[in-house]
Coordinates of C-alpha atoms and ligand atoms in Angstrom, one line a residue:
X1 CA 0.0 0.0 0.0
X2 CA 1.2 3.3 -0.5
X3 CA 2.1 5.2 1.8
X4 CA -1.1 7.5 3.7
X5 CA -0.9 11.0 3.2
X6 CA -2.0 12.4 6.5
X7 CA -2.6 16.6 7.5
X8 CA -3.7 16.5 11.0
X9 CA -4.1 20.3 11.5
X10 CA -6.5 22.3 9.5
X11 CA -9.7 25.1 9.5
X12 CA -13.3 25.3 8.3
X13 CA -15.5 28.3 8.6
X14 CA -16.2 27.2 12.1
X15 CA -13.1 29.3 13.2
X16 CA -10.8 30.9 10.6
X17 CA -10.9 28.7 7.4
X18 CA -13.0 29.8 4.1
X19 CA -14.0 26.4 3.6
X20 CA -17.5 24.8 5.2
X21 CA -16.5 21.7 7.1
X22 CA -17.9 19.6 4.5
X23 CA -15.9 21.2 1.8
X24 CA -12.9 21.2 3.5
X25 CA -13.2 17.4 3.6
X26 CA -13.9 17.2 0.0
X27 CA -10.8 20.0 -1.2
X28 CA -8.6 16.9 1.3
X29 CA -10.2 14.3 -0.7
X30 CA -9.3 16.0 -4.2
X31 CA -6.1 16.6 -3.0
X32 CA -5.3 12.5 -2.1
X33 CA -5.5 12.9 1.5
X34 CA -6.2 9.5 3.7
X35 CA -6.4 11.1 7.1
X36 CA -7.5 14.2 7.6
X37 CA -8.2 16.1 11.3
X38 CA -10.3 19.2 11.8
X39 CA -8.7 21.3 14.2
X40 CA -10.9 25.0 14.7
X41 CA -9.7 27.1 16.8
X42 CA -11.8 26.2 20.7
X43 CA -14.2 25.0 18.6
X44 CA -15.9 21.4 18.2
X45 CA -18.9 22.4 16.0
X46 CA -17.4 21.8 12.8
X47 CA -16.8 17.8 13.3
X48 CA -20.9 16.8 12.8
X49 CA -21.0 18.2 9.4
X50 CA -17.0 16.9 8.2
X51 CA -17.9 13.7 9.7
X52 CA -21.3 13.4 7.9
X53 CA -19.3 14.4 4.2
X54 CA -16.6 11.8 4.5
X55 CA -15.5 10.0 1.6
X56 CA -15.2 6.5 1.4
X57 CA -11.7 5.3 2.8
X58 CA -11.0 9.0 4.2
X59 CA -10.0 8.6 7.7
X60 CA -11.4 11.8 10.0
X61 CA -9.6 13.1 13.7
X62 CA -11.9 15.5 15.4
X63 CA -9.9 17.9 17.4
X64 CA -9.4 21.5 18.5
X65 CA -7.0 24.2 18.5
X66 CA -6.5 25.5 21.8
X67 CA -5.3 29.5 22.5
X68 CA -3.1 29.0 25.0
X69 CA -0.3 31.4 27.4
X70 CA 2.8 29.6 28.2
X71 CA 6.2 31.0 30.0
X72 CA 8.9 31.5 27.6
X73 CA 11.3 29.8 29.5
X74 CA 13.4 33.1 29.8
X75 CA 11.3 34.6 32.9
X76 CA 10.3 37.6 30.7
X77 CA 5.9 37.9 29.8
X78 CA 4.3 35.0 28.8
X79 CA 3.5 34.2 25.3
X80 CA 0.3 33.2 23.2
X81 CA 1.0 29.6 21.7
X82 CA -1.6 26.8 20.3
X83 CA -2.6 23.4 21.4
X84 CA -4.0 21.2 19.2
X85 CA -6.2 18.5 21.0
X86 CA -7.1 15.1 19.4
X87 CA -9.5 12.8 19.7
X88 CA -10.8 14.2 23.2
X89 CA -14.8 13.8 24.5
X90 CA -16.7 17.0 23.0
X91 CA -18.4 16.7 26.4
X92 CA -15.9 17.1 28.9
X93 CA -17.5 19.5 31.2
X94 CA -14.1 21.2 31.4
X95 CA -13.7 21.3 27.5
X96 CA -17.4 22.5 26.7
X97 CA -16.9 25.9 29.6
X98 CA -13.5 26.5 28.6
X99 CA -14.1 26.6 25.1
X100 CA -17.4 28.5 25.3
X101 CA -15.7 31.2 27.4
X102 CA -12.9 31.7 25.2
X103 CA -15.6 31.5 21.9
X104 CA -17.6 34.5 24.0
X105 CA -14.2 36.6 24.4
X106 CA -13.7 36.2 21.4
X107 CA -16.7 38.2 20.1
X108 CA -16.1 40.7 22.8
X109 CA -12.5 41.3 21.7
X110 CA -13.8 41.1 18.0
X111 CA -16.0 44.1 19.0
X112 CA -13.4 46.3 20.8
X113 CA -11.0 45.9 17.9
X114 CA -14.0 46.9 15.2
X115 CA -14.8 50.4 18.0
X116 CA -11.1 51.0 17.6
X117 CA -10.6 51.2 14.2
X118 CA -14.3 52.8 13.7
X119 CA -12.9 55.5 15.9
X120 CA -10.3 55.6 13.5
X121 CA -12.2 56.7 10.8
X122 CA -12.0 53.0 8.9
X123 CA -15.6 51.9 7.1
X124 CA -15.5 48.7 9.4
X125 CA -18.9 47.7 10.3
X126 CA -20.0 45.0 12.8
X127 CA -22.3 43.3 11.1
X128 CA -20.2 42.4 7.8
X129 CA -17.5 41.0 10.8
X130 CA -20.1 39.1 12.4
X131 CA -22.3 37.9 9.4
X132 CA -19.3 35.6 8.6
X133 CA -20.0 33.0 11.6
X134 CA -22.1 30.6 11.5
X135 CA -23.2 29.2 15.4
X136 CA -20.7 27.5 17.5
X137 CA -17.9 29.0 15.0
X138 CA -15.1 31.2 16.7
X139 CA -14.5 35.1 15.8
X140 CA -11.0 35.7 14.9
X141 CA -8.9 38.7 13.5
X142 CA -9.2 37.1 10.2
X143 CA -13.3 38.0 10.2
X144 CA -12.4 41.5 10.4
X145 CA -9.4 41.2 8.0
X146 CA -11.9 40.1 5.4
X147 CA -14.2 42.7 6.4
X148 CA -11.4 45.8 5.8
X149 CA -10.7 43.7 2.3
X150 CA -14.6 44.2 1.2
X151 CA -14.4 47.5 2.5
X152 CA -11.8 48.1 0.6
X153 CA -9.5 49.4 3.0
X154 CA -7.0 46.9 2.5
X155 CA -6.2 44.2 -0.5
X156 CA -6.0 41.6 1.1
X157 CA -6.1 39.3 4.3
X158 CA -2.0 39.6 4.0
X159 CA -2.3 43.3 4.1
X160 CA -4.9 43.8 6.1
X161 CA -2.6 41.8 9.1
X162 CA 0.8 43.5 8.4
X163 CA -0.9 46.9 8.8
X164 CA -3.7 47.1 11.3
X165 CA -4.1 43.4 13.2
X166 CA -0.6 42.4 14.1
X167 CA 0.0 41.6 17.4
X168 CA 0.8 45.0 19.3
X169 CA -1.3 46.8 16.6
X170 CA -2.9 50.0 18.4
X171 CA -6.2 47.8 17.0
X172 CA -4.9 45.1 18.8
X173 CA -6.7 43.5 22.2
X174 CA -5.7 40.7 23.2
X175 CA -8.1 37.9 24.9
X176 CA -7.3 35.6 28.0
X177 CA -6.0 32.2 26.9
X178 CA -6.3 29.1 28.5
X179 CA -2.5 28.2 30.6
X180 CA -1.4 25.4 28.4
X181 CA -0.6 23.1 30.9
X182 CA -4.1 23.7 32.0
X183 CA -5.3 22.8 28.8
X184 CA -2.8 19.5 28.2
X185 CA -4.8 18.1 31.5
X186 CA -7.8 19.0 29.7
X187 CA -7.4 17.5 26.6
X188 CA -5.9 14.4 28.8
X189 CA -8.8 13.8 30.9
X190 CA -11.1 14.1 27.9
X191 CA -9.4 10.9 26.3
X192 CA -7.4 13.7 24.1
X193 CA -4.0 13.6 22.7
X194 CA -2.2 16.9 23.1
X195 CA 0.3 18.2 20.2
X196 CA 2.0 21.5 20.6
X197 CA 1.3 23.8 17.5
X198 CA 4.3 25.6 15.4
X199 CA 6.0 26.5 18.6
X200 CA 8.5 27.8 16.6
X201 CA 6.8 29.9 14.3
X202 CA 9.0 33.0 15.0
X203 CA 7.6 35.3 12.3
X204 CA 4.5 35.3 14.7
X205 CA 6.7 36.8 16.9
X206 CA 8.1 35.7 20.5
X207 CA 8.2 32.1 20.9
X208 CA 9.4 29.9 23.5
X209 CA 12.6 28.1 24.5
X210 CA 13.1 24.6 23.8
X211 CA 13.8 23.8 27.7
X212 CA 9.9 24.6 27.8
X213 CA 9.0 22.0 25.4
X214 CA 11.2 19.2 27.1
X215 CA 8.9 20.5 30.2
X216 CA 5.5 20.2 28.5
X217 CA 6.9 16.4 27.5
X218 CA 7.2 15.5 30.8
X219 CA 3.6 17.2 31.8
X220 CA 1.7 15.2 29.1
X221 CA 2.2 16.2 26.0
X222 CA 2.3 13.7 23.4
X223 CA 3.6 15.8 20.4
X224 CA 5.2 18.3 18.9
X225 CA 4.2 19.8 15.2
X226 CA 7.9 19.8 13.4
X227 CA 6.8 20.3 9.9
X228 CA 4.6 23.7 9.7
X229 CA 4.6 26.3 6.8
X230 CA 6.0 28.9 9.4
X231 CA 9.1 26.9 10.7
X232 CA 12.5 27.1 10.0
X233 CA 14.5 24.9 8.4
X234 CA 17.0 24.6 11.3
X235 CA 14.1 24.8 13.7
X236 CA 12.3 22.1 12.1
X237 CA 15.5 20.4 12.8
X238 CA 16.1 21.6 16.4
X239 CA 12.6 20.2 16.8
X240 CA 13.6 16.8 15.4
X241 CA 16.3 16.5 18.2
X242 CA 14.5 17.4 20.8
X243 CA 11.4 15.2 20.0
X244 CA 14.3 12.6 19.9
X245 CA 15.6 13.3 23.2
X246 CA 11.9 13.4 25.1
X247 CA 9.8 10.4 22.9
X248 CA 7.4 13.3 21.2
X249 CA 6.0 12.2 18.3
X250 CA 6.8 14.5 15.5
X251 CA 4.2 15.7 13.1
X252 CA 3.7 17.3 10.1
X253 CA 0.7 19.5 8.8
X254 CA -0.2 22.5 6.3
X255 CA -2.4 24.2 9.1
X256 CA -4.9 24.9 5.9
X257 CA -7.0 28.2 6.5
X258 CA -8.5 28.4 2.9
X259 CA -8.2 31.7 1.6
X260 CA -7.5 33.0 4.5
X261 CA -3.6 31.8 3.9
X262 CA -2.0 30.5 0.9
X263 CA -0.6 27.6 2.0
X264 CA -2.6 24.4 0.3
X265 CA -3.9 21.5 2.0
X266 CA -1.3 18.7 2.5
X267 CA 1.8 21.0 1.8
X268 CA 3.1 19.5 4.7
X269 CA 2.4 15.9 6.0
X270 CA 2.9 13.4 8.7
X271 CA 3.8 10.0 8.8
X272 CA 2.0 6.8 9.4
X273 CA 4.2 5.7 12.4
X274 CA 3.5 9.2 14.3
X275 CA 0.3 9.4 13.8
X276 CA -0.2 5.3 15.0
X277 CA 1.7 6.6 18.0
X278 CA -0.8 9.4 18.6
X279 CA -3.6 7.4 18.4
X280 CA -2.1 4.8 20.9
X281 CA -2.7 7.1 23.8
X282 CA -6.4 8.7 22.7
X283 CA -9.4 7.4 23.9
X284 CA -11.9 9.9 23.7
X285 CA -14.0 9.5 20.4
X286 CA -13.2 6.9 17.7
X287 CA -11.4 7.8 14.3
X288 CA -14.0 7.9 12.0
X289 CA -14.1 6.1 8.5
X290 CA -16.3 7.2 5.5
Ligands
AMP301 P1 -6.9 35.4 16.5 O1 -7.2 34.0 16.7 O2 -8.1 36.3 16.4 O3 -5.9 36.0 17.5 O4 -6.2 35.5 15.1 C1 -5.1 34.7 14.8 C2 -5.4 34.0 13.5 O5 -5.1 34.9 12.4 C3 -4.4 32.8 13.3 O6 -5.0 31.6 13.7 C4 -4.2 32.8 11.8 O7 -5.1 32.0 11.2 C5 -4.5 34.2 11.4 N1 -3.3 34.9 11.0 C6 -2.3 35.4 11.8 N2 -1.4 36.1 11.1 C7 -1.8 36.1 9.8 C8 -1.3 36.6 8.6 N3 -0.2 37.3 8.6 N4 -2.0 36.4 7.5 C9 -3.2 35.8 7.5 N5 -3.7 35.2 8.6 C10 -3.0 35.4 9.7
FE302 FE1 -6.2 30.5 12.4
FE303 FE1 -2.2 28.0 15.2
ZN304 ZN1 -4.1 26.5 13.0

């Protein structure tokens, strides 16, 4: 058999993606994937309807990305990074609050960014922001990037982040994320697997330092995402030692946002033997098959 092409991390329009759920699963099917996970942004609402569009012999993960705060491992302010969550309960009392809360800042932040730049003088308007999301999806900054791009304001997503959403933007507001460690238990007790995101996506801006990583490892974290569109060559490879020190298992995935981005589905991949190995410790839900 050949060998399975696998992208464990990407978005539908239930966070930041352009593609329903039950497109997404049919652009991965056109594009010769075998295993595909949905991972929205603290949000489960998109696996009913990706589940429900399988293809037959596509293999579905259900999972999450998680906003998380972490220490940086330098004793300077702690830094934003993601979570993604596999395979965990959708029911875990913990899971359902946790995500709802942050889903509910989310929209408030959404709002306080839209004021700002309304203040500002820029033809944003909170109902072309919000008329994007359908229920249970999460608000992001890319909703109000694509609303500046149909205002005109700016040409693009692309643009409309290096100028006005950035992190530290005056638009900017940040929300309060979950403490990852906090969320690894989560995802844990939920019958989860937890991966740690493009930790070293340095464009992003801070990240943290590998010594936190070997930490996380030994606090239940089962992986770490090596191959990522916004990682380094010589990071990817930093992150292939370390995953060799502490037993991680290393994955690979395009972190597909539609649109929204313009990296394709499956530009980056994992292998069979990792994602066997991640499946060995969840017990949460069952892989689904179309
Ligand atoms: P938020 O979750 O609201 O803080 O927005 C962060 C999201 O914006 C990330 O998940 C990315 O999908 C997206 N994003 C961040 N930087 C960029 C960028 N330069 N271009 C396009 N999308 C971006
Ligand atoms: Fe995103
Ligand atoms: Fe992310
Ligand atoms: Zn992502």
């Amino acid at each position: 058999m050949p060998r399975p092409r696998i992208d464990l991390h990407t978005h539908s329009t239930a966070s930041d993606g352009t593609d329903d759920p039950a497109r997404l699963v049919t652009v991965a099917a056109a594009a010769q994937i075998d295993v595909l996970a949905i991972t929205d942004h603290d949000t489960t609402s998109g696996w009913a309807a990706a589940a429900a569009a399988l293809p037959p012999g596509m293999r579905l993960l259900r999972g999450a990305e998680f906003s998380c705060v972490c220490p940086t491992g330098r004793g300077d302010r702690d830094v934003a990074v993601h979570l993604l969550g596999y395979q965990f309960d959708p029911e875990h009392a913990a899971i359902v609050a946790e995500q709802a809360r942050l889903r509910a800042e989310r929209v408030e932040r959404l709002h306080r960014m839209t004021e700002k730049m309304a203040a500002d003088g820029y033809p944003v308007d909170t109902d072309a922001v919000f008329a994007q999301l359908p229920a249970g999806a999460s608000a992001g900054r890319p909703h109000l990037a694509r609303a500046l791009v149909a205002a005109g304001v700016v040409g693009s997503v692309t643009e409309a982040f290096a100028t006005l959403l950035y992190n530290g933007s005056p638009y900017y507001v940040p929300k309060s994320d979950t403490p990852v460690r906090t969320a690894i238990e989560m995802v844990r007790a939920a019958g989860g697997v937890a991966v740690f995101a493009h930790p070293l996506a340095r464009k992003r801006g801070r990240v943290v330092e590998p010594s936190v990583i070997v930490e996380l490892a030994a606090a239940g974290l089962t992986g770490v995402e090596v191959d990522h569109p916004d990682h380094a060559p010589e990071d990817r490879e930093l992150l292939r030692g370390l995953a060799a020190e502490t037993g991680l298992v290393v994955t690979g995935s395009s972190d597909y946002h539609g649109t929204n981005k313009t990296t394709p589905i499956a530009a980056e991949t994992t292998a069979a033997e990792a994602l066997e190995r991640l499946l060995d410790n969840a017990t949460g839900v069952d892989v689904l098959t179309g």
